[in-house]
Amino acid sequence: MPTGSDSGCRRFEGRRRHSAQKLQEEIIRQAGRGSVGTRNEVRLVAGLAALLLVTVGLDIAMGGSVVLVLIQIAVVIAVAVAIVWLAVGRRKLERERFRSQMIAEVGTVMSGALDYELALTELARLISRRLADWCFIFILEEDRSIRQLAAAHVDMERQSQAWELLYRYPLDPDRPEGPAKVIRTGRSDFQPQVTEDLLRAISANDENLELLRALKLRSSMVAPLVARGRTLGAIVFASAESGQVFTRRDLELAEEVTARAAITLDNARLYARLRGTERELRTSRDQLQAIVDGVADAVTAQDPSGKLVYANDAAAALLGFERADQLLAADLAEVMGRYDLIDPDGRHFPLENLPGRQALSGEDPDPVLIRYRNRATGTESWSLIKATAIRDESGTPVLAINVVEDVTVQHLRELRQRFLAEVGRVLGSSLDVDETFPQVAELAARQLGDWCSIELLEPDGSPRTVGTAHVDPEDSPLAQELLRRYPLTSASYLRRPLGAAELVQKVNDADLAAVARDPEHHALLRQLRPRSSMTVPLIVRGKTLGAITVLTAESGRRLTEDDLALGEELAARCALALDNARLYRERSRIARTLQESLLPPLLPELPGLDVAARFRAAGEGIEVGGDFYDLFELGDAGWAVAIGDVCGKGTRAAAVTALARYTVRAASMRHEGPSQILGLLNEALLRQQSDRRFCTVLYGQLSTNGAGPEFRFASGGHPLPLLLRASGGAEVGIPGTLLGIVSDPELTDSRVALDAGDAVVLYTDGVTDAGAPSRIWTAQELAAAVGSPYGLSAADVADRMMTAALETTSGEPRDDIAIVVVKVPDDLAAA
Amino acid sequence: MPAPADSVNVAAMSVGWETSERDDGYVVELTGELDISSAASVESRLMELEKRKPARLILDLTRVSFIDSTGLSMIINADGRARKRGSRLTIVSGEGVPRRILRTVGLEDRLDVIGELPAAGS
C-alpha cells in the first residue's frame, strides 16, 4: 500500500474539529483502504526480521550451534508468517466488514431520501467520505442526454469547484472516454493512473481541461448504474489529494456500490413513476367520479354479463333508488321488470335491443328514445339512451357505458306541440266537425290515453258522439262494442251549463257507476278496467257545447295535471273549430242569401224565347261576389236582360251590385235605349262617392217585331255578347267604357236580328278568366267550344259555356262566373 | 336621386316590380298578375314613387299576364291621381292580355295607353 501514514496523519490532523462520528468514519475509511492495520503488520514483520538477523548474526559470531540458529530462524519465520497471515486475515475481515457496512449505508442512503435525486446526492457525499476523494454521479435522461446529478468532495469549497466544472461543461454523451463511454457501453472504466491523455479525451476544450487538471485527479474508476439490463447512468470514483491509487479490489467495491445504487435508483424511479401514474389515475378517477356523479344524466356501466358494475346517483334516481349502491346491489332483471319499455311508435321495446346490450355484443349501437312506464304507478318518462363499449386489447367489449338522458320534459313538450299542431292541421282541413272530430279523437287516444270520445250537444239538448277512438280498436272488440254503443262522456256532465275540466287519476267503481248509462254499460266499463279519466268541456261563447273525454285502461297510464292542461288546450282548439264552423255556416248562409237577392230567384218565361242562367261563386262562397244578372219585362217594349260585374267582393261590392241592379231596373222604365240606361247607371255610380268602385255592365233589350226577335244592347266596359249561329259564333257589338269612373263614358247601342236557332250569350269575365293567367279564353274560342246552338236548349248552351270555363281550371275558378243565354227556338214558327 | 329599392317587398307580391329612372320620371315595369293579391301593394309603391313628383310615370304592363277588376281599379286610381297632380300616367299595354282587357272595359282610349315603351324623353 503506497499510501503513507504521513498523509493519513495530516488528513487526520486537519480534521480535528470534526465530530467524533466523523473521526470514527475516518478510521473506518482508513481501514477500508487498508492503511492502518497493514502498516502495523509490516512494521512488526520488519522488526522480527531485524531481530532475527541480529540474533543469527550474534549466534554465528559467538560460534553457536548452526542447528540452533536454524531453529531460531525457523521459529522467527514461523512467527512472522503467522503474524503476516493473521494480519492478512484481519485485513480481509476488515475489508469485508467495511464492504458490508458500505453496502448497508448505500442502502440506507438510497432508501432514506424522499426522491432518488436527493438520494444520489447523499450517496455521492457518502462515497466522497469513504471511498474516494471525488464522486460524480451522472444520470442518463430519457432523451438520451446525460445529466450531472451530483459532485461531492469532502471539502465543500472544492465541491463547488467541481460543480462549476460540471455546470459549465455538460457531459457530451458522445465523448470517447470517461462516463459517456461507460454509459454507452455499460462497462466499468478503470484508470489507476489518470493521465494527461485521459484528461484530454474527456475534456471538451482547453478551459475544461484546465478545470479538470485543477481537480488533481490521480486515479479513477467509473462504474455504470445498470438495472434490469438498462444503463441508468454512471458513478465516478476519483482520488486526488489523497494520492490513492485504485486497485481491482477497489473497483469491485465501487461496482458493487454502484450496482446497489442502480437497483435503488431504478426502484425509486419506478416507484416515482408508479406513484405518478397512480396519482394521475386517482386524480382522473376522482375527476371522472365527480363528473359522472354530478351529471344530471344517468350513467351506468355493465359488464359483459349485463350486470351493473357502476351507476351514478342520477341512474339510481331514474330507476327509483335513493343511492347508487342500492341500485348496484339490486337484481337488475327485477328492477327492469318494474317498467314497460315502449318505443316512440308505442310498441313494446325488447330489453335485448337496449344499446348497452348491443354494445356488449360488439355492435356500435345508435342512441334510442325509449318510454319507460312504471307498471306500479303508471308514471312515464322518456329517455334517450346511448351506449359505448370499452374494449380490451383484443377488441372484445369488457364494459358498456350507458348514458341515459332523461328527456321526459323536452319530449313531452315536443310531443304535445306535435299533437296540437296535428290537431290544428286536422281542424284546419275542413270546417265540418263531423269530418274533423273523429280524427281529433284518434289523435287524442294516441297521445293522451287509450280512449277518447267527443260528444256534442244537439240543439235539443241531446248528446251526440261525433268522434270516438281507441288507440288500437282492432285489438279490442270490447272497444269497438263500447264505442259503438255508448258515449264516454257522462250525460250528467253534458247537462251542466258550464262544465269544468275533471281529472280522475284513479278511477274506482263508483266513478264507473256514475258514468254508466245502464247496468250493461257499467259491466262493459268494468271489463275495460279504466285507470284514469278526464273530461274537458267544449265551451263556445260561454256555453258548454260538448266535451272531450279521455280514458286510460290497458296502457296503465295515469293521467296527470299536465295531461289535463293539454286536454284543455285541445278542447279550446276544438271549441274554436266548432265556433268557426258555426260562424262559417252562418256567414255562407248570409252570403248566399245576399247573393241570391242580387240574382233573380227564378227566370221569367219569355214568350217565344228560351232563356237560361248559370251562376257559380268562386271559392267557398262565403264572400258575396260582384257578379249579377237580371231579366225582366219592359211592358210592351219587350224584355230587358242585364249582366254586370262590380269590382271587388264582399259587402261593399254587394252594395254597389245592388245599386247597379236596381238602378238598371228603374232606368229601364224610362223606355230609353240601352246606352242611355247605362249612362244613367254611370251617373248613379259617380254620385255614389263613398266608394271608387266601378262596374262593367252589358244591358240589352229583347223585342219582337214583325221580322222576328231583335236584340239591342250596349256595353259599359263589359265583355261583348256572343252570337252563336249554326254558321259559327262571334262577338257582336261595340265596346264601351266601364261605368262609375268617367262622366262621359262611350256607350254605343248595337242591334242584332236573331234567327231561328240563334243564341245570344251574355257572360262575365269569370268565364274567360277562370283559368287565368295560364289560360284565358277569347270570345272566338268560347264560341267554338260551345259550337252550333242548333239542337241545344239555352240551358245546354249555358252548361257548355260553364264546362268550357271550368275545364281550364285546376281547382276553383278564379272569379265568380255568370252566364245568361237567350236562345231562339230552332223552329221559330213552332214557338 | 336613387330609385326605391326594387327587391324590397316584391317577394311578398305575386307581381314583380322593376323601377328605372328617366329624364321625365320613372318607368315601372310590372310582371306577373295584377290582381286582388298584388294590386294593393303595387298601389302603395306607386304612391311612394309619386311623392317624388315625377312629371311622368310609365307603367309597363307588357309582361303582365292577368289583370282583374282590382288591378284595373288600381290603374284607374293611379290615372286619377296623376290627373289631379297635373302629371301624366302612361300605360304600356303591349299586345297581350292587358291590351285586350283595357279595350274590353273601354279604357284604351280613356287612359294614356301605348303599345310599346317610348324612347327616353319622347
Short mmCIF file of N, CA, C and O in Angstrom, two decimals, chain A residues 51 81 141-142 173 184-185 244 263 326 370 391 416 440 458 470 500-501 517 520 554 578 629 664 668 716 757 818:
data_model
loop_
_atom_site.label_atom_id
_atom_site.label_comp_id
_atom_site.label_asym_id
_atom_site.label_seq_id
_atom_site.Cartn_x
_atom_site.Cartn_y
_atom_site.Cartn_z
N LEU A 51 15.25 -8.44 14.17
CA LEU A 51 15.61 -9.20 15.37
C LEU A 51 16.27 -10.53 15.00
O LEU A 51 17.30 -10.95 15.55
N VAL A 81 5.45 -15.41 9.72
CA VAL A 81 4.40 -15.85 8.77
C VAL A 81 3.03 -15.80 9.44
O VAL A 81 2.04 -15.32 8.87
N GLU A 141 -30.71 10.61 -19.11
CA GLU A 141 -32.12 11.03 -19.16
C GLU A 141 -32.84 10.27 -20.27
O GLU A 141 -32.24 9.63 -21.11
N GLU A 142 -34.17 10.43 -20.24
CA GLU A 142 -34.95 9.70 -21.24
C GLU A 142 -34.68 10.17 -22.66
O GLU A 142 -34.85 9.41 -23.62
N PRO A 173 -22.71 13.11 -24.49
CA PRO A 173 -22.88 11.65 -24.47
C PRO A 173 -21.96 10.94 -25.47
O PRO A 173 -21.75 9.73 -25.36
N ARG A 184 -22.48 4.53 -22.36
CA ARG A 184 -22.73 3.94 -23.69
C ARG A 184 -22.57 2.43 -23.68
O ARG A 184 -23.38 1.67 -24.18
N THR A 185 -21.43 2.00 -23.06
CA THR A 185 -21.10 0.58 -23.15
C THR A 185 -21.68 -0.24 -22.02
O THR A 185 -21.85 -1.46 -22.16
N GLN A 244 -4.44 8.32 -3.52
CA GLN A 244 -4.84 6.92 -3.57
C GLN A 244 -4.85 6.42 -5.00
O GLN A 244 -5.32 7.10 -5.91
N ILE A 263 -29.93 -0.36 -8.45
CA ILE A 263 -31.21 -1.03 -8.16
C ILE A 263 -32.14 -0.08 -7.40
O ILE A 263 -33.32 0.07 -7.72
N GLN A 326 -77.42 1.11 -3.74
CA GLN A 326 -78.64 0.29 -3.62
C GLN A 326 -79.02 -0.30 -4.97
O GLN A 326 -79.44 -1.45 -5.05
N ILE A 370 -86.62 5.95 -25.63
CA ILE A 370 -87.48 4.94 -25.03
C ILE A 370 -88.38 5.57 -23.99
O ILE A 370 -87.99 6.47 -23.26
N ARG A 391 -63.36 -1.62 -24.72
CA ARG A 391 -62.83 -2.89 -25.22
C ARG A 391 -61.45 -3.16 -24.66
O ARG A 391 -60.71 -2.23 -24.34
N ARG A 416 -96.38 17.15 -27.25
CA ARG A 416 -97.58 17.94 -27.10
C ARG A 416 -97.71 18.97 -28.21
O ARG A 416 -98.78 19.18 -28.75
N VAL A 440 -109.57 13.94 -34.65
CA VAL A 440 -109.03 14.52 -33.41
C VAL A 440 -109.10 13.49 -32.28
O VAL A 440 -108.16 13.33 -31.51
N GLU A 458 -126.69 18.51 -29.04
CA GLU A 458 -127.54 18.94 -30.14
C GLU A 458 -128.40 20.10 -29.67
O GLU A 458 -128.55 20.32 -28.46
N HIS A 470 -110.25 4.44 -30.11
CA HIS A 470 -109.46 3.65 -29.19
C HIS A 470 -108.10 3.52 -29.82
O HIS A 470 -107.98 3.49 -31.05
N ALA A 500 -116.60 22.21 -15.93
CA ALA A 500 -115.20 22.44 -15.60
C ALA A 500 -114.45 21.16 -15.95
O ALA A 500 -115.03 20.08 -15.98
N ALA A 501 -113.17 21.32 -16.22
CA ALA A 501 -112.36 20.15 -16.55
C ALA A 501 -112.28 19.24 -15.34
O ALA A 501 -112.17 19.71 -14.20
N ARG A 517 -124.57 4.33 -18.21
CA ARG A 517 -125.93 4.71 -18.58
C ARG A 517 -126.92 3.61 -18.22
O ARG A 517 -128.10 3.86 -18.05
N GLU A 520 -125.65 -2.74 -18.21
CA GLU A 520 -124.81 -3.39 -19.21
C GLU A 520 -123.59 -2.51 -19.52
O GLU A 520 -122.46 -2.99 -19.65
N GLU A 554 -105.80 -0.20 -20.61
CA GLU A 554 -104.79 -1.25 -20.73
C GLU A 554 -103.35 -0.73 -20.73
O GLU A 554 -102.44 -1.45 -20.36
N LEU A 578 -115.37 24.48 -33.57
CA LEU A 578 -116.83 24.36 -33.51
C LEU A 578 -117.48 25.71 -33.77
O LEU A 578 -118.43 25.84 -34.55
N TYR A 629 -126.84 39.33 -62.63
CA TYR A 629 -127.58 39.33 -63.90
C TYR A 629 -129.05 39.53 -63.58
O TYR A 629 -129.49 39.34 -62.43
N VAL A 664 -130.51 49.87 -62.89
CA VAL A 664 -130.82 49.43 -64.24
C VAL A 664 -132.32 49.15 -64.36
O VAL A 664 -132.97 49.56 -65.32
N SER A 668 -134.68 51.43 -66.69
CA SER A 668 -135.30 50.76 -67.83
C SER A 668 -136.76 51.19 -68.02
O SER A 668 -137.30 51.09 -69.11
N GLY A 716 -121.09 48.62 -71.20
CA GLY A 716 -120.35 49.59 -70.37
C GLY A 716 -119.09 48.90 -69.87
O GLY A 716 -119.04 48.44 -68.74
N GLY A 757 -132.92 29.41 -84.06
CA GLY A 757 -131.75 28.62 -83.64
C GLY A 757 -130.59 29.45 -83.12
O GLY A 757 -129.65 28.91 -82.54
N ALA A 818 -120.84 34.16 -64.24
CA ALA A 818 -122.28 34.33 -64.51
C ALA A 818 -122.50 34.21 -66.02
O ALA A 818 -121.70 34.72 -66.81
#
